[in-house]
């Protein structure tokens, strides 16, 4: 009798151990949100990956994620020239991207899925000699916050938008020195 209980207990533990990795993969897969392709480092949050990136780095999303500053009213300051590849994932933007200090910030998506969902009032601000490039990105609204400016720029700044699909209910104002839009659908609601 003791032997049957011991055998039953051992088999139960063996099943738990064997099925645990499968259950963990089914619930979320990758624990990392982003990878720096230049350094091959992986990060649990996109914000962390962007914060430690340096000029010339490419950050790749590994799963859907949310991005915000520490305070939802503060922008996410981008003072480095980097590329963010959405990799078919969805980034929910909860704070405006403010590109500064002559940086070039590129967001691209080479897949047919994913994109950017904007939960905050505005999305992209280019300031004083900076560039914001969007290539192959779908941008939609999310949340209930009233939308304001999708793009804004100050003197010396540019936007380059190619092969994007944009739906926006606020102001789609392109200011700054230049804006180039190629093969892009913009639906203002």
PDB file of C-alpha atoms in Angstrom:
ATOM      1  CA  UNK A   1       0.000   0.000   0.000  1.00  0.00           C
ATOM      2  CA  UNK A   2       2.811   2.415   0.894  1.00  0.00           C
ATOM      3  CA  UNK A   3       4.553   1.500  -2.331  1.00  0.00           C
ATOM      4  CA  UNK A   4       1.475   2.393  -4.423  1.00  0.00           C
ATOM      5  CA  UNK A   5       1.175   5.794  -2.726  1.00  0.00           C
ATOM      6  CA  UNK A   6       4.871   6.475  -3.225  1.00  0.00           C
ATOM      7  CA  UNK A   7       4.696   5.449  -6.883  1.00  0.00           C
ATOM      8  CA  UNK A   8       1.570   7.560  -7.395  1.00  0.00           C
ATOM      9  CA  UNK A   9       3.254  10.573  -5.782  1.00  0.00           C
ATOM     10  CA  UNK A  10       6.398  10.129  -7.893  1.00  0.00           C
ATOM     11  CA  UNK A  11       4.382   9.888 -11.120  1.00  0.00           C
ATOM     12  CA  UNK A  12       2.371  12.981 -10.193  1.00  0.00           C
ATOM     13  CA  UNK A  13       5.526  14.980  -9.513  1.00  0.00           C
ATOM     14  CA  UNK A  14       7.078  13.763 -12.763  1.00  0.00           C
ATOM     15  CA  UNK A  15       4.014  14.902 -14.736  1.00  0.00           C
ATOM     16  CA  UNK A  16       4.087  18.309 -13.077  1.00  0.00           C
ATOM     17  CA  UNK A  17       7.767  18.765 -13.880  1.00  0.00           C
ATOM     18  CA  UNK A  18       7.324  17.633 -17.485  1.00  0.00           C
ATOM     19  CA  UNK A  19       4.274  19.810 -18.160  1.00  0.00           C
ATOM     20  CA  UNK A  20       5.498  22.952 -16.404  1.00  0.00           C
ATOM     21  CA  UNK A  21       7.628  24.322 -19.281  1.00  0.00           C
ATOM     22  CA  UNK A  22       4.762  23.766 -21.751  1.00  0.00           C
ATOM     23  CA  UNK A  23       2.326  25.637 -19.512  1.00  0.00           C
ATOM     24  CA  UNK A  24       4.781  28.503 -19.054  1.00  0.00           C
ATOM     25  CA  UNK A  25       5.267  28.841 -22.815  1.00  0.00           C
ATOM     26  CA  UNK A  26       1.540  28.722 -23.469  1.00  0.00           C
ATOM     27  CA  UNK A  27       0.883  31.565 -21.006  1.00  0.00           C
ATOM     28  CA  UNK A  28       3.271  34.146 -22.357  1.00  0.00           C
ATOM     29  CA  UNK A  29       6.263  32.774 -24.126  1.00  0.00           C
ATOM     30  CA  UNK A  30       9.084  35.235 -24.072  1.00  0.00           C
ATOM     31  CA  UNK A  31       9.601  37.086 -20.798  1.00  0.00           C
ATOM     32  CA  UNK A  32      11.513  39.808 -22.642  1.00  0.00           C
ATOM     33  CA  UNK A  33       9.761  42.703 -24.387  1.00  0.00           C
ATOM     34  CA  UNK A  34      12.659  43.928 -26.532  1.00  0.00           C
ATOM     35  CA  UNK A  35      16.132  43.095 -27.804  1.00  0.00           C
ATOM     36  CA  UNK A  36      18.922  45.426 -28.831  1.00  0.00           C
ATOM     37  CA  UNK A  37      20.123  43.947 -32.136  1.00  0.00           C
ATOM     38  CA  UNK A  38      23.470  45.711 -31.833  1.00  0.00           C
ATOM     39  CA  UNK A  39      24.392  44.375 -28.388  1.00  0.00           C
ATOM     40  CA  UNK A  40      22.111  41.279 -28.419  1.00  0.00           C
ATOM     41  CA  UNK A  41      20.919  42.234 -24.908  1.00  0.00           C
ATOM     42  CA  UNK A  42      17.276  41.506 -24.053  1.00  0.00           C
ATOM     43  CA  UNK A  43      15.108  43.685 -21.810  1.00  0.00           C
ATOM     44  CA  UNK A  44      11.917  43.051 -19.854  1.00  0.00           C
ATOM     45  CA  UNK A  45      10.530  46.457 -20.893  1.00  0.00           C
ATOM     46  CA  UNK A  46      10.734  48.515 -24.067  1.00  0.00           C
ATOM     47  CA  UNK A  47      11.368  51.644 -21.981  1.00  0.00           C
ATOM     48  CA  UNK A  48      14.479  50.052 -20.465  1.00  0.00           C
ATOM     49  CA  UNK A  49      15.747  49.016 -23.920  1.00  0.00           C
ATOM     50  CA  UNK A  50      15.255  52.553 -25.268  1.00  0.00           C
ATOM     51  CA  UNK A  51      16.841  54.157 -22.195  1.00  0.00           C
ATOM     52  CA  UNK A  52      20.107  52.220 -22.507  1.00  0.00           C
ATOM     53  CA  UNK A  53      20.338  52.250 -26.319  1.00  0.00           C
ATOM     54  CA  UNK A  54      23.053  54.341 -27.947  1.00  0.00           C
ATOM     55  CA  UNK A  55      23.254  56.105 -31.317  1.00  0.00           C
ATOM     56  CA  UNK A  56      22.936  53.649 -34.187  1.00  0.00           C
ATOM     57  CA  UNK A  57      21.261  50.857 -32.196  1.00  0.00           C
ATOM     58  CA  UNK A  58      18.213  48.941 -33.439  1.00  0.00           C
ATOM     59  CA  UNK A  59      15.685  47.819 -30.833  1.00  0.00           C
ATOM     60  CA  UNK A  60      13.355  44.970 -31.834  1.00  0.00           C
ATOM     61  CA  UNK A  61      10.049  44.263 -30.098  1.00  0.00           C
ATOM     62  CA  UNK A  62       9.645  40.635 -29.046  1.00  0.00           C
ATOM     63  CA  UNK A  63       6.029  40.891 -27.870  1.00  0.00           C
ATOM     64  CA  UNK A  64       3.157  43.364 -27.584  1.00  0.00           C
ATOM     65  CA  UNK A  65       3.859  45.987 -24.933  1.00  0.00           C
ATOM     66  CA  UNK A  66       2.919  49.365 -23.500  1.00  0.00           C
ATOM     67  CA  UNK A  67       5.278  52.320 -23.426  1.00  0.00           C
ATOM     68  CA  UNK A  68       5.021  55.361 -21.189  1.00  0.00           C
ATOM     69  CA  UNK A  69       7.199  57.765 -19.271  1.00  0.00           C
ATOM     70  CA  UNK A  70       7.313  57.501 -15.494  1.00  0.00           C
ATOM     71  CA  UNK A  71       4.570  60.143 -15.329  1.00  0.00           C
ATOM     72  CA  UNK A  72       1.854  59.854 -17.973  1.00  0.00           C
ATOM     73  CA  UNK A  73       1.942  63.645 -18.483  1.00  0.00           C
ATOM     74  CA  UNK A  74       5.664  63.671 -19.278  1.00  0.00           C
ATOM     75  CA  UNK A  75       6.974  62.856 -22.748  1.00  0.00           C
ATOM     76  CA  UNK A  76       9.320  60.020 -23.571  1.00  0.00           C
ATOM     77  CA  UNK A  77      12.452  61.938 -24.526  1.00  0.00           C
ATOM     78  CA  UNK A  78      14.438  60.458 -27.384  1.00  0.00           C
ATOM     79  CA  UNK A  79      17.852  62.124 -27.664  1.00  0.00           C
ATOM     80  CA  UNK A  80      19.562  59.307 -29.574  1.00  0.00           C
ATOM     81  CA  UNK A  81      19.449  58.261 -33.210  1.00  0.00           C
ATOM     82  CA  UNK A  82      17.983  54.774 -33.023  1.00  0.00           C
ATOM     83  CA  UNK A  83      15.598  52.487 -34.887  1.00  0.00           C
ATOM     84  CA  UNK A  84      12.665  50.714 -33.264  1.00  0.00           C
ATOM     85  CA  UNK A  85      11.492  47.673 -35.246  1.00  0.00           C
ATOM     86  CA  UNK A  86       7.974  46.662 -34.205  1.00  0.00           C
ATOM     87  CA  UNK A  87       8.593  43.181 -35.645  1.00  0.00           C
ATOM     88  CA  UNK A  88       4.869  42.539 -36.122  1.00  0.00           C
ATOM     89  CA  UNK A  89       4.100  43.413 -32.496  1.00  0.00           C
ATOM     90  CA  UNK A  90       1.829  46.145 -31.151  1.00  0.00           C
ATOM     91  CA  UNK A  91       3.198  49.003 -29.068  1.00  0.00           C
ATOM     92  CA  UNK A  92       0.581  50.885 -27.052  1.00  0.00           C
ATOM     93  CA  UNK A  93       1.912  54.412 -26.694  1.00  0.00           C
ATOM     94  CA  UNK A  94       0.823  56.052 -23.428  1.00  0.00           C
ATOM     95  CA  UNK A  95       3.103  59.133 -23.574  1.00  0.00           C
ATOM     96  CA  UNK A  96       4.173  61.334 -26.481  1.00  0.00           C
ATOM     97  CA  UNK A  97       7.562  60.642 -28.116  1.00  0.00           C
ATOM     98  CA  UNK A  98       9.594  63.866 -27.999  1.00  0.00           C
ATOM     99  CA  UNK A  99      12.605  63.551 -30.314  1.00  0.00           C
ATOM    100  CA  UNK A 100      15.313  66.079 -29.405  1.00  0.00           C
ATOM    101  CA  UNK A 101      18.978  67.059 -29.676  1.00  0.00           C
ATOM    102  CA  UNK A 102      19.349  66.469 -33.421  1.00  0.00           C
ATOM    103  CA  UNK A 103      18.367  62.796 -33.134  1.00  0.00           C
ATOM    104  CA  UNK A 104      16.810  60.681 -35.872  1.00  0.00           C
ATOM    105  CA  UNK A 105      14.186  58.301 -34.500  1.00  0.00           C
ATOM    106  CA  UNK A 106      12.880  55.642 -36.868  1.00  0.00           C
ATOM    107  CA  UNK A 107       9.985  53.281 -36.202  1.00  0.00           C
ATOM    108  CA  UNK A 108       9.571  50.532 -38.756  1.00  0.00           C
ATOM    109  CA  UNK A 109       7.490  47.412 -39.132  1.00  0.00           C
ATOM    110  CA  UNK A 110       8.302  44.886 -41.840  1.00  0.00           C
ATOM    111  CA  UNK A 111       5.374  42.595 -40.972  1.00  0.00           C
ATOM    112  CA  UNK A 112       1.664  42.723 -41.822  1.00  0.00           C
ATOM    113  CA  UNK A 113       0.615  42.596 -38.173  1.00  0.00           C
ATOM    114  CA  UNK A 114       1.119  44.883 -35.211  1.00  0.00           C
ATOM    115  CA  UNK A 115       1.594  48.635 -35.151  1.00  0.00           C
ATOM    116  CA  UNK A 116       1.129  51.520 -32.754  1.00  0.00           C
ATOM    117  CA  UNK A 117      -1.978  52.140 -30.655  1.00  0.00           C
ATOM    118  CA  UNK A 118      -1.973  55.674 -29.262  1.00  0.00           C
ATOM    119  CA  UNK A 119      -3.620  56.084 -25.841  1.00  0.00           C
ATOM    120  CA  UNK A 120      -2.236  59.564 -25.135  1.00  0.00           C
ATOM    121  CA  UNK A 121      -3.311  62.929 -26.591  1.00  0.00           C
ATOM    122  CA  UNK A 122      -0.411  63.327 -29.035  1.00  0.00           C
ATOM    123  CA  UNK A 123       2.097  60.914 -30.519  1.00  0.00           C
ATOM    124  CA  UNK A 124       5.240  62.352 -32.131  1.00  0.00           C
ATOM    125  CA  UNK A 125       7.019  65.620 -31.494  1.00  0.00           C
ATOM    126  CA  UNK A 126      10.181  66.526 -33.427  1.00  0.00           C
ATOM    127  CA  UNK A 127      12.169  69.361 -31.881  1.00  0.00           C
ATOM    128  CA  UNK A 128      14.971  71.530 -33.296  1.00  0.00           C
ATOM    129  CA  UNK A 129      16.789  69.706 -36.052  1.00  0.00           C
ATOM    130  CA  UNK A 130      15.434  66.212 -35.463  1.00  0.00           C
ATOM    131  CA  UNK A 131      13.859  63.612 -37.752  1.00  0.00           C
ATOM    132  CA  UNK A 132      10.979  61.239 -37.112  1.00  0.00           C
ATOM    133  CA  UNK A 133      10.742  58.406 -39.660  1.00  0.00           C
ATOM    134  CA  UNK A 134       7.773  56.018 -39.800  1.00  0.00           C
ATOM    135  CA  UNK A 135       8.077  53.154 -42.269  1.00  0.00           C
ATOM    136  CA  UNK A 136       5.444  50.439 -42.728  1.00  0.00           C
ATOM    137  CA  UNK A 137       3.635  51.330 -39.507  1.00  0.00           C
ATOM    138  CA  UNK A 138      -0.094  51.138 -38.754  1.00  0.00           C
ATOM    139  CA  UNK A 139      -1.183  53.811 -36.263  1.00  0.00           C
ATOM    140  CA  UNK A 140      -4.588  53.631 -34.586  1.00  0.00           C
ATOM    141  CA  UNK A 141      -6.202  55.232 -31.580  1.00  0.00           C
ATOM    142  CA  UNK A 142      -6.796  53.461 -28.300  1.00  0.00           C
ATOM    143  CA  UNK A 143      -8.280  54.541 -25.003  1.00  0.00           C
ATOM    144  CA  UNK A 144     -10.739  57.320 -24.365  1.00  0.00           C
ATOM    145  CA  UNK A 145      -8.379  60.287 -24.186  1.00  0.00           C
ATOM    146  CA  UNK A 146      -9.340  63.060 -26.624  1.00  0.00           C
ATOM    147  CA  UNK A 147      -6.732  63.192 -29.374  1.00  0.00           C
ATOM    148  CA  UNK A 148      -4.768  66.306 -30.245  1.00  0.00           C
ATOM    149  CA  UNK A 149      -1.720  66.386 -32.510  1.00  0.00           C
ATOM    150  CA  UNK A 150      -0.472  63.233 -34.161  1.00  0.00           C
ATOM    151  CA  UNK A 151       2.668  65.001 -35.394  1.00  0.00           C
ATOM    152  CA  UNK A 152       4.207  68.279 -34.351  1.00  0.00           C
ATOM    153  CA  UNK A 153       7.593  69.767 -35.096  1.00  0.00           C
ATOM    154  CA  UNK A 154       9.608  72.891 -34.523  1.00  0.00           C
ATOM    155  CA  UNK A 155      11.894  74.679 -36.941  1.00  0.00           C
ATOM    156  CA  UNK A 156      14.593  72.507 -38.469  1.00  0.00           C
ATOM    157  CA  UNK A 157      12.744  69.230 -37.868  1.00  0.00           C
ATOM    158  CA  UNK A 158      11.289  66.783 -40.371  1.00  0.00           C
ATOM    159  CA  UNK A 159       8.876  63.863 -40.653  1.00  0.00           C
ATOM    160  CA  UNK A 160       9.253  61.058 -43.187  1.00  0.00           C
ATOM    161  CA  UNK A 161       6.257  58.731 -43.493  1.00  0.00           C
ATOM    162  CA  UNK A 162       6.256  55.825 -45.924  1.00  0.00           C
ATOM    163  CA  UNK A 163       3.923  52.884 -46.490  1.00  0.00           C
ATOM    164  CA  UNK A 164       1.907  53.619 -43.341  1.00  0.00           C
ATOM    165  CA  UNK A 165      -1.777  53.278 -42.494  1.00  0.00           C
ATOM    166  CA  UNK A 166      -2.935  55.988 -40.078  1.00  0.00           C
ATOM    167  CA  UNK A 167      -6.344  56.546 -38.446  1.00  0.00           C
ATOM    168  CA  UNK A 168      -6.623  59.657 -36.260  1.00  0.00           C
ATOM    169  CA  UNK A 169      -9.437  61.830 -34.887  1.00  0.00           C
ATOM    170  CA  UNK A 170      -7.336  64.754 -33.710  1.00  0.00           C
ATOM    171  CA  UNK A 171      -5.195  67.214 -35.634  1.00  0.00           C
ATOM    172  CA  UNK A 172      -2.826  65.730 -38.191  1.00  0.00           C
ATOM    173  CA  UNK A 173      -0.554  68.751 -38.396  1.00  0.00           C
ATOM    174  CA  UNK A 174       2.732  68.504 -40.255  1.00  0.00           C
ATOM    175  CA  UNK A 175       4.885  71.460 -39.421  1.00  0.00           C
ATOM    176  CA  UNK A 176       8.626  71.962 -39.108  1.00  0.00           C
ATOM    177  CA  UNK A 177      10.886  72.269 -42.141  1.00  0.00           C
ATOM    178  CA  UNK A 178       9.587  69.378 -44.234  1.00  0.00           C
ATOM    179  CA  UNK A 179       7.284  66.398 -44.286  1.00  0.00           C
ATOM    180  CA  UNK A 180       7.504  63.621 -46.859  1.00  0.00           C
ATOM    181  CA  UNK A 181       4.568  61.212 -47.212  1.00  0.00           C
ATOM    182  CA  UNK A 182       4.844  58.276 -49.629  1.00  0.00           C
ATOM    183  CA  UNK A 183       2.401  55.421 -50.282  1.00  0.00           C
ATOM    184  CA  UNK A 184       0.529  56.156 -47.051  1.00  0.00           C
ATOM    185  CA  UNK A 185      -3.178  56.043 -46.204  1.00  0.00           C
ATOM    186  CA  UNK A 186      -4.317  58.666 -43.681  1.00  0.00           C
ATOM    187  CA  UNK A 187      -7.902  58.414 -42.418  1.00  0.00           C
ATOM    188  CA  UNK A 188      -8.886  61.482 -40.394  1.00  0.00           C
ATOM    189  CA  UNK A 189     -12.106  60.844 -38.485  1.00  0.00           C
TER     190      UNK A 189
END
